[in-house]
Coordinates of N, CA and C in Angstrom, one line a residue:
X1 N -12.0 -5.3 -54.2 CA -10.9 -5.6 -53.3 C -11.1 -4.9 -52.0
X2 N -10.8 -5.6 -50.9 CA -11.0 -5.0 -49.6 C -9.7 -4.7 -49.0
X3 N -9.7 -3.7 -48.2 CA -8.5 -3.3 -47.5 C -8.4 -4.1 -46.2
X4 N -7.4 -4.9 -46.1 CA -7.2 -5.7 -44.9 C -6.2 -4.9 -44.1
X5 N -6.4 -5.0 -42.8 CA -5.5 -4.3 -41.9 C -4.1 -5.0 -42.1
X6 N -3.1 -4.1 -42.1 CA -1.7 -4.6 -42.2 C -1.1 -4.8 -40.9
X7 N -0.3 -5.8 -40.8 CA 0.5 -6.0 -39.6 C 2.0 -5.7 -39.9
X8 N 2.7 -5.2 -39.0 CA 4.1 -4.9 -39.2 C 4.8 -6.2 -39.4
X9 N 5.8 -6.2 -40.2 CA 6.7 -7.3 -40.4 C 7.3 -7.7 -39.1
X10 N 7.5 -9.0 -38.8 CA 8.1 -9.3 -37.5 C 9.6 -8.9 -37.6
X11 N 10.1 -8.5 -36.4 CA 11.5 -8.1 -36.3 C 12.4 -9.3 -36.7
X12 N 13.5 -9.0 -37.4 CA 14.4 -10.0 -37.7 C 15.0 -10.6 -36.4
X13 N 15.4 -11.9 -36.5 CA 15.9 -12.5 -35.2 C 17.2 -11.7 -34.9
X14 N 17.4 -11.7 -33.6 CA 18.6 -11.0 -33.1 C 19.9 -11.7 -33.6
X15 N 20.9 -11.0 -33.9 CA 22.1 -11.6 -34.4 C 23.0 -11.8 -33.1
X16 N 23.5 -12.9 -33.0 CA 24.4 -13.1 -31.8 C 25.6 -12.2 -31.8
X17 N 26.1 -11.8 -30.7 CA 27.2 -10.9 -30.6 C 28.5 -11.6 -31.2
X18 N 28.6 -12.9 -31.0 CA 29.8 -13.6 -31.5 C 29.4 -15.0 -31.8
X19 N 30.0 -15.6 -32.8 CA 29.8 -17.0 -33.1 C 30.2 -17.9 -32.0
X20 N 29.5 -18.9 -31.8 CA 29.9 -19.9 -30.8 C 31.2 -20.5 -31.2
X21 N 32.1 -20.8 -30.2 CA 33.3 -21.5 -30.5 C 33.1 -22.8 -31.0
X22 N 33.9 -23.3 -31.9 CA 33.8 -24.6 -32.5 C 34.5 -25.6 -31.6
X23 N 33.8 -26.6 -31.1 CA 34.5 -27.6 -30.3 C 35.3 -28.6 -31.1
X24 N 36.4 -29.0 -30.6 CA 37.2 -30.0 -31.3 C 36.6 -31.4 -31.1
X25 N 36.6 -32.2 -32.2 CA 36.1 -33.5 -32.0 C 36.7 -34.3 -30.9
X26 N 36.0 -35.3 -30.4 CA 36.6 -36.1 -29.4 C 37.8 -36.8 -29.8
X27 N 38.8 -36.9 -28.9 CA 40.0 -37.6 -29.2 C 40.1 -38.9 -28.4
X28 N 41.3 -39.5 -28.2 CA 41.4 -40.7 -27.5 C 41.1 -40.6 -26.0
X29 N 41.1 -39.4 -25.5 CA 40.8 -39.2 -24.0 C 39.4 -38.7 -23.9
X30 N 38.6 -38.6 -25.0 CA 37.3 -38.1 -24.9 C 37.3 -36.7 -25.4
X31 N 36.1 -36.0 -25.2 CA 36.0 -34.6 -25.8 C 36.9 -33.6 -25.0
X32 N 37.3 -33.9 -23.8 CA 38.1 -32.9 -23.0 C 39.4 -33.5 -22.6
X33 N 40.5 -32.7 -22.6 CA 41.7 -33.2 -22.1 C 41.6 -33.4 -20.6
X34 N 42.4 -34.2 -20.0 CA 42.3 -34.5 -18.5 C 42.2 -33.3 -17.6
X35 N 43.1 -32.3 -17.9 CA 43.1 -31.1 -17.0 C 41.7 -30.3 -17.2
X36 N 41.2 -30.3 -18.4 CA 39.9 -29.7 -18.5 C 38.7 -30.5 -17.9
X37 N 38.9 -31.8 -17.8 CA 37.9 -32.6 -17.1 C 38.0 -32.3 -15.6
X38 N 39.2 -32.1 -15.0 CA 39.3 -31.7 -13.6 C 38.6 -30.4 -13.4
X39 N 38.8 -29.4 -14.3 CA 38.1 -28.1 -14.1 C 36.6 -28.3 -14.2
X40 N 36.1 -29.1 -15.2 CA 34.6 -29.3 -15.3 C 34.1 -30.0 -14.1
X41 N 34.8 -30.9 -13.5 CA 34.4 -31.6 -12.3 C 34.4 -30.6 -11.1
X42 N 35.4 -29.7 -11.0 CA 35.4 -28.7 -9.9 C 34.2 -27.8 -10.1
X43 N 33.9 -27.4 -11.3 CA 32.8 -26.5 -11.5 C 31.5 -27.1 -11.1
X44 N 31.3 -28.4 -11.5 CA 30.1 -29.1 -11.1 C 30.0 -29.3 -9.6
X45 N 31.1 -29.6 -8.9 CA 31.1 -29.8 -7.5 C 30.8 -28.5 -6.8
X46 N 31.1 -27.3 -7.4 CA 30.7 -26.0 -6.8 C 29.3 -25.6 -7.2
X47 N 28.6 -26.4 -7.9 CA 27.2 -26.1 -8.3 C 27.1 -25.1 -9.4
X48 N 28.2 -25.0 -10.2 CA 28.2 -24.1 -11.4 C 28.1 -24.9 -12.7
X49 N 27.3 -24.4 -13.6 CA 27.1 -25.0 -14.9 C 28.0 -24.5 -16.0
X50 N 29.2 -24.2 -15.7 CA 30.2 -23.7 -16.7 C 30.5 -24.8 -17.7
X51 N 30.0 -24.6 -18.9 CA 30.2 -25.6 -20.0 C 31.6 -25.4 -20.6
X52 N 32.5 -26.4 -20.3 CA 33.9 -26.3 -20.9 C 33.8 -26.5 -22.4
X53 N 34.5 -25.6 -23.1 CA 34.5 -25.6 -24.6 C 36.0 -25.8 -25.0
X54 N 36.2 -26.7 -26.0 CA 37.6 -26.8 -26.5 C 37.6 -26.1 -27.8
X55 N 38.6 -25.1 -27.9 CA 38.7 -24.3 -29.1 C 39.6 -25.0 -30.1
X56 N 39.4 -24.7 -31.4 CA 40.3 -25.3 -32.4 C 41.7 -24.8 -32.3
X57 N 41.9 -23.6 -31.8 CA 43.3 -23.1 -31.8 C 43.6 -22.7 -30.3
X58 N 44.9 -22.6 -30.1 CA 45.3 -22.2 -28.7 C 44.9 -20.8 -28.4
X59 N 44.6 -20.5 -27.1 CA 44.2 -19.2 -26.6 C 45.0 -18.9 -25.4
X60 N 46.4 -18.9 -25.6 CA 47.3 -18.7 -24.4 C 47.2 -17.3 -23.9
X61 N 46.8 -16.3 -24.7 CA 46.8 -14.9 -24.2 C 45.3 -14.4 -24.2
X62 N 45.1 -13.4 -23.5 CA 43.8 -12.8 -23.5 C 43.4 -12.3 -24.9
X63 N 44.3 -11.8 -25.6 CA 44.0 -11.3 -27.0 C 43.6 -12.5 -27.9
X64 N 44.3 -13.6 -27.8 CA 44.0 -14.8 -28.6 C 42.6 -15.3 -28.2
X65 N 42.3 -15.4 -26.9 CA 41.0 -15.9 -26.4 C 39.9 -15.0 -26.9
X66 N 40.1 -13.7 -26.7 CA 39.0 -12.7 -27.1 C 38.8 -12.9 -28.6
X67 N 39.8 -13.0 -29.4 CA 39.6 -13.1 -30.9 C 38.9 -14.4 -31.2
X68 N 39.2 -15.5 -30.6 CA 38.6 -16.8 -30.8 C 37.1 -16.8 -30.4
X69 N 36.8 -16.1 -29.3 CA 35.5 -16.1 -28.7 C 34.6 -14.9 -29.2
X70 N 35.2 -13.9 -29.9 CA 34.4 -12.8 -30.4 C 33.9 -11.9 -29.3
X71 N 34.7 -11.7 -28.2 CA 34.3 -10.9 -27.1 C 35.4 -9.9 -26.8
X72 N 35.1 -8.9 -26.0 CA 36.2 -7.9 -25.7 C 37.3 -8.5 -24.8
X73 N 38.5 -8.1 -25.0 CA 39.6 -8.6 -24.2 C 39.4 -8.4 -22.7
X74 N 38.6 -7.4 -22.3 CA 38.3 -7.2 -20.9 C 37.4 -8.3 -20.3
X75 N 36.8 -9.0 -21.2 CA 35.9 -10.1 -20.7 C 36.6 -11.4 -20.6
X76 N 37.9 -11.4 -20.7 CA 38.7 -12.6 -20.5 C 39.3 -12.6 -19.1
X77 N 39.0 -13.6 -18.3 CA 39.6 -13.7 -17.0 C 40.9 -14.4 -17.0
X78 N 42.0 -13.7 -17.0 CA 43.3 -14.3 -16.9 C 43.5 -14.9 -15.5
X79 N 44.0 -16.1 -15.4 CA 44.3 -16.7 -14.1 C 45.9 -16.7 -14.0
X80 N 46.4 -15.8 -13.2 CA 47.8 -15.6 -13.1 C 48.3 -16.0 -11.7
X81 N 49.4 -16.7 -11.6 CA 49.9 -17.2 -10.4 C 51.1 -16.3 -10.0
X82 N 51.0 -15.8 -8.8 CA 52.1 -15.0 -8.2 C 52.6 -15.7 -6.9
X83 N 53.7 -15.2 -6.4 CA 54.2 -15.7 -5.1 C 54.1 -14.5 -4.2
X84 N 53.3 -14.6 -3.1 CA 53.1 -13.5 -2.1 C 53.7 -14.0 -0.8
X85 N 54.8 -13.3 -0.4 CA 55.5 -13.7 0.8 C 55.8 -15.2 0.9
X86 N 56.2 -15.8 -0.3 CA 56.5 -17.2 -0.3 C 55.4 -18.2 -0.5
X87 N 54.1 -17.7 -0.6 CA 53.0 -18.5 -0.8 C 52.3 -18.2 -2.2
X88 N 51.8 -19.3 -2.9 CA 51.1 -19.0 -4.1 C 49.9 -18.1 -4.0
X89 N 49.7 -17.2 -4.9 CA 48.5 -16.4 -4.9 C 48.0 -16.4 -6.3
X90 N 46.7 -16.7 -6.5 CA 46.0 -16.7 -7.8 C 45.3 -15.4 -8.0
X91 N 45.6 -14.7 -9.1 CA 44.9 -13.4 -9.4 C 44.2 -13.6 -10.6
X92 N 42.8 -13.4 -10.6 CA 42.0 -13.5 -11.7 C 41.8 -12.1 -12.2
X93 N 42.4 -11.7 -13.3 CA 42.3 -10.3 -13.7 C 41.7 -10.2 -15.1
X94 N 41.1 -9.1 -15.4 CA 40.6 -8.8 -16.7 C 41.7 -8.8 -17.7
X95 N 41.4 -9.3 -18.9 CA 42.5 -9.3 -19.9 C 43.0 -8.0 -20.3
X96 N 42.3 -6.9 -20.0 CA 42.7 -5.6 -20.4 C 43.6 -5.0 -19.3
X97 N 43.9 -5.7 -18.2 CA 44.7 -5.1 -17.1 C 46.0 -5.9 -17.0
X98 N 47.0 -5.1 -16.4 CA 48.2 -5.7 -15.9 C 48.1 -5.6 -14.4
X99 N 48.6 -6.6 -13.7 CA 48.5 -6.6 -12.3 C 49.6 -5.7 -11.7
X100 N 49.1 -4.8 -10.8 CA 50.1 -3.9 -10.1 C 50.5 -4.6 -8.8
X101 N 51.6 -5.3 -8.9 CA 52.0 -6.1 -7.7 C 52.3 -5.3 -6.5
X102 N 52.8 -4.1 -6.7 CA 53.1 -3.2 -5.5 C 51.8 -2.8 -4.8
X103 N 50.9 -2.3 -5.6 CA 49.6 -1.9 -5.1 C 48.8 -3.1 -4.5
X104 N 48.9 -4.2 -5.2 CA 48.2 -5.4 -4.7 C 48.8 -5.9 -3.4
X105 N 50.1 -5.8 -3.3 CA 50.7 -6.2 -2.0 C 50.3 -5.3 -0.9
X106 N 50.2 -4.0 -1.2 CA 49.7 -3.1 -0.2 C 48.3 -3.4 0.2
X107 N 47.4 -3.6 -0.7 CA 46.0 -3.9 -0.4 C 45.8 -5.2 0.4
X108 N 46.7 -6.1 0.1 CA 46.6 -7.4 0.8 C 47.4 -7.5 2.1
X109 N 48.2 -6.4 2.4 CA 49.0 -6.4 3.6 C 50.2 -7.4 3.5
X110 N 50.7 -7.5 2.3 CA 51.8 -8.4 2.0 C 53.1 -7.6 1.8
X111 N 54.2 -8.2 2.1 CA 55.5 -7.5 1.9 C 55.8 -7.4 0.5
X112 N 55.7 -8.6 -0.3 CA 56.1 -8.6 -1.7 C 55.3 -9.6 -2.4
X113 N 55.0 -9.2 -3.7 CA 54.3 -10.1 -4.6 C 55.1 -10.1 -5.9
X114 N 55.5 -11.3 -6.4 CA 56.2 -11.4 -7.6 C 55.6 -12.5 -8.5
X115 N 55.9 -12.6 -9.8 CA 55.4 -13.6 -10.7 C 56.0 -14.9 -10.3
X116 N 55.2 -16.0 -10.4 CA 55.6 -17.3 -10.1 C 56.4 -17.9 -11.4
X117 N 57.3 -18.8 -11.1 CA 58.0 -19.4 -12.3 C 57.1 -20.5 -12.9
X118 N 57.3 -20.9 -14.1 CA 56.5 -22.0 -14.7 C 56.4 -23.2 -13.8
X119 N 57.5 -23.5 -13.1 CA 57.5 -24.7 -12.2 C 56.6 -24.4 -11.0
X120 N 56.6 -23.2 -10.4 CA 55.8 -22.9 -9.3 C 54.3 -22.9 -9.7
X121 N 54.0 -22.4 -10.9 CA 52.6 -22.4 -11.5 C 52.1 -23.8 -11.5
X122 N 52.9 -24.7 -12.1 CA 52.5 -26.1 -12.3 C 52.3 -26.8 -10.9
X123 N 53.2 -26.5 -10.0 CA 53.1 -27.1 -8.7 C 51.9 -26.6 -7.9
X124 N 51.5 -25.4 -8.1 CA 50.4 -24.8 -7.4 C 49.0 -25.2 -8.0
X125 N 49.0 -25.3 -9.3 CA 47.8 -25.5 -10.0 C 47.6 -26.8 -10.7
X126 N 48.7 -27.5 -11.0 CA 48.6 -28.7 -11.8 C 48.4 -28.4 -13.3
X127 N 48.5 -27.2 -13.6 CA 48.2 -26.7 -15.0 C 49.4 -25.9 -15.5
X128 N 49.5 -25.8 -16.8 CA 50.6 -25.0 -17.5 C 50.2 -23.6 -17.7
X129 N 51.2 -22.7 -17.7 CA 50.9 -21.3 -18.0 C 50.2 -21.2 -19.4
X130 N 49.3 -20.4 -19.5 CA 48.5 -20.2 -20.8 C 47.2 -21.0 -20.7
X131 N 47.0 -21.9 -19.7 CA 45.8 -22.6 -19.6 C 45.3 -22.7 -18.2
X132 N 45.9 -21.9 -17.3 CA 45.6 -22.0 -15.8 C 44.1 -21.6 -15.6
X133 N 43.4 -22.4 -15.0 CA 42.0 -22.2 -14.7 C 41.8 -21.6 -13.3
X134 N 40.7 -21.0 -13.0 CA 40.4 -20.5 -11.6 C 40.2 -21.6 -10.6
X135 N 39.9 -22.8 -11.1 CA 39.6 -24.0 -10.2 C 40.2 -25.2 -10.8
X136 N 40.1 -26.4 -10.1 CA 40.6 -27.6 -10.6 C 42.1 -27.8 -10.2
X137 N 42.5 -27.2 -9.1 CA 43.9 -27.3 -8.6 C 44.0 -28.4 -7.6
X138 N 45.2 -28.9 -7.3 CA 45.4 -29.9 -6.3 C 44.9 -29.5 -4.9
X139 N 45.0 -28.2 -4.6 CA 44.6 -27.7 -3.3 C 44.1 -26.3 -3.5
X140 N 43.1 -25.8 -2.6 CA 42.6 -24.4 -2.8 C 43.8 -23.4 -2.7
X141 N 43.7 -22.3 -3.5 CA 44.7 -21.3 -3.5 C 44.0 -20.0 -3.0
X142 N 44.8 -19.2 -2.3 CA 44.3 -17.8 -2.0 C 44.1 -17.1 -3.3
X143 N 43.0 -16.5 -3.5 CA 42.6 -16.0 -4.8 C 42.1 -14.6 -4.6
X144 N 42.4 -13.7 -5.6 CA 41.9 -12.4 -5.7 C 41.3 -12.3 -7.1
X145 N 40.1 -11.6 -7.1 CA 39.3 -11.5 -8.4 C 39.2 -10.0 -8.7
X146 N 39.7 -9.6 -9.9 CA 39.7 -8.3 -10.4 C 38.2 -7.8 -10.5
X147 N 37.9 -6.7 -9.8 CA 36.6 -6.1 -9.8 C 36.2 -5.6 -11.2
X148 N 37.2 -5.4 -12.1 CA 36.9 -4.9 -13.4 C 36.1 -6.0 -14.2
X149 N 36.2 -7.3 -13.8 CA 35.5 -8.4 -14.5 C 34.0 -8.2 -14.3
X150 N 33.5 -7.5 -13.2 CA 32.1 -7.3 -13.0 C 31.5 -6.4 -14.0
X151 N 32.3 -5.7 -14.9 CA 31.7 -4.9 -15.9 C 31.1 -5.7 -17.1
X152 N 31.4 -7.0 -17.1 CA 30.9 -7.8 -18.2 C 29.9 -8.8 -17.7
X153 N 28.8 -9.0 -18.5 CA 27.7 -9.9 -18.1 C 28.3 -11.4 -18.1
X154 N 29.1 -11.6 -19.1 CA 29.7 -13.0 -19.3 C 31.2 -12.8 -19.4
X155 N 32.0 -13.6 -18.7 CA 33.4 -13.6 -18.9 C 33.8 -15.0 -19.2
X156 N 35.0 -15.1 -19.8 CA 35.5 -16.4 -20.2 C 36.8 -16.7 -19.4
X157 N 37.0 -17.9 -19.0 CA 38.2 -18.3 -18.2 C 38.8 -19.5 -18.8
X158 N 40.1 -19.7 -18.7 CA 40.8 -20.9 -19.2 C 40.3 -22.1 -18.4
X159 N 40.3 -23.3 -19.0 CA 39.8 -24.5 -18.3 C 40.9 -25.5 -18.2
X160 N 42.1 -25.1 -17.8 CA 43.1 -26.1 -17.5 C 44.1 -26.4 -18.7
X161 N 43.8 -25.9 -19.8 CA 44.6 -26.1 -21.0 C 44.5 -24.9 -21.9
X162 N 45.5 -24.5 -22.7 CA 45.4 -23.4 -23.6 C 44.3 -23.5 -24.7
X163 N 43.7 -24.7 -24.8 CA 42.7 -24.9 -25.8 C 41.3 -24.9 -25.2
X164 N 41.1 -24.9 -23.9 CA 39.8 -25.0 -23.3 C 39.5 -23.8 -22.5
X165 N 38.2 -23.4 -22.6 CA 37.7 -22.2 -21.8 C 36.3 -22.6 -21.3
X166 N 35.8 -21.7 -20.4 CA 34.4 -21.9 -20.0 C 33.8 -20.5 -19.7
X167 N 32.5 -20.3 -20.0 CA 31.8 -19.0 -19.7 C 31.5 -19.0 -18.2
X168 N 31.5 -17.8 -17.6 CA 31.2 -17.6 -16.2 C 30.8 -16.2 -16.0
X169 N 30.7 -15.8 -14.7 CA 30.4 -14.4 -14.4 C 31.4 -14.0 -13.3
X170 N 31.5 -12.7 -13.0 CA 32.3 -12.3 -11.9 C 31.8 -12.9 -10.6
X171 N 30.5 -12.9 -10.4 CA 30.0 -13.4 -9.1 C 30.3 -14.9 -9.0
X172 N 30.2 -15.7 -10.1 CA 30.6 -17.1 -10.0 C 32.0 -17.3 -9.7
X173 N 32.9 -16.5 -10.3 CA 34.3 -16.6 -10.0 C 34.6 -16.4 -8.6
X174 N 34.0 -15.4 -8.0 CA 34.2 -15.1 -6.5 C 33.7 -16.3 -5.7
X175 N 32.5 -16.9 -6.1 CA 31.9 -18.0 -5.4 C 32.8 -19.2 -5.5
X176 N 33.1 -19.7 -6.7 CA 33.8 -20.9 -6.9 C 35.3 -20.9 -6.3
X177 N 35.9 -19.7 -6.3 CA 37.3 -19.7 -5.8 C 37.4 -19.3 -4.4
X178 N 36.3 -18.7 -3.8 CA 36.3 -18.2 -2.5 C 37.2 -16.9 -2.5
X179 N 37.3 -16.3 -3.7 CA 38.2 -15.2 -3.9 C 37.8 -13.9 -3.3
X180 N 38.7 -13.0 -3.1 CA 38.5 -11.6 -2.6 C 38.4 -10.7 -3.8
X181 N 37.3 -10.0 -4.0 CA 37.2 -9.0 -5.0 C 38.1 -7.8 -4.7
X182 N 38.9 -7.4 -5.6 CA 39.8 -6.2 -5.4 C 40.2 -5.5 -6.7
X183 N 40.6 -4.3 -6.6 CA 41.2 -3.6 -7.7 C 42.6 -4.2 -7.8
X184 N 43.0 -4.7 -9.0 CA 44.3 -5.3 -9.1 C 45.3 -4.6 -10.0
X185 N 44.8 -3.6 -10.7 CA 45.6 -2.9 -11.7 C 45.4 -1.4 -11.6
X186 N 46.4 -0.7 -12.1 CA 46.4 0.8 -12.2 C 46.3 1.2 -13.6
X187 N 46.5 0.2 -14.5 CA 46.5 0.6 -16.0 C 45.8 -0.4 -16.8
X188 N 45.7 -0.1 -18.1 CA 45.1 -1.0 -19.0 C 46.1 -1.4 -20.0
X189 N 46.0 -2.6 -20.5 CA 46.9 -3.1 -21.6 C 46.6 -2.3 -22.9
X190 N 47.5 -1.7 -23.6 CA 47.2 -1.0 -24.8 C 46.6 -2.0 -25.8
X191 N 45.7 -1.5 -26.6 CA 45.0 -2.3 -27.6 C 46.1 -2.5 -28.7
X192 N 45.9 -3.7 -29.4 CA 46.8 -4.0 -30.5 C 47.2 -5.3 -30.6

């Protein structure tokens, strides 16, 4: 019997950090709802390859989205509509933050920033609360992007409906929205 040189066992394949979301089968309008199609079209027009995914369950909150996607809540980009001195303002914030409207108004040189009503959100974005996307709106919105989103290699944003999301990056969000990167929060949402 001869001694053959031994080679180390190959490393096991890397385990993905999270399972891929399961897409819902195509329905009568195709694989994506109309509002998600508008978001996908806006992403393509901006030269971004954000693949819109339809989740089997609603992801109206950052916690629901993070759970469905297997990612940290801070990697969820919430698209929140505010009214700043009478004009709509879109704030893309990390799911672990609450927007500090007083501090944000000061940073933007605005008198007052307050939450938009559901009717104001729909009028500004064409989308319902819980599914507001960073893009795909009837007209461009003044946008602020939370710098905390830069802490994540990949972030997820709503795609026009509470069931649809797309992967992106902080840099892409700034690019596609023409947004201003800013600190938007003084606190973090408690875990739970």
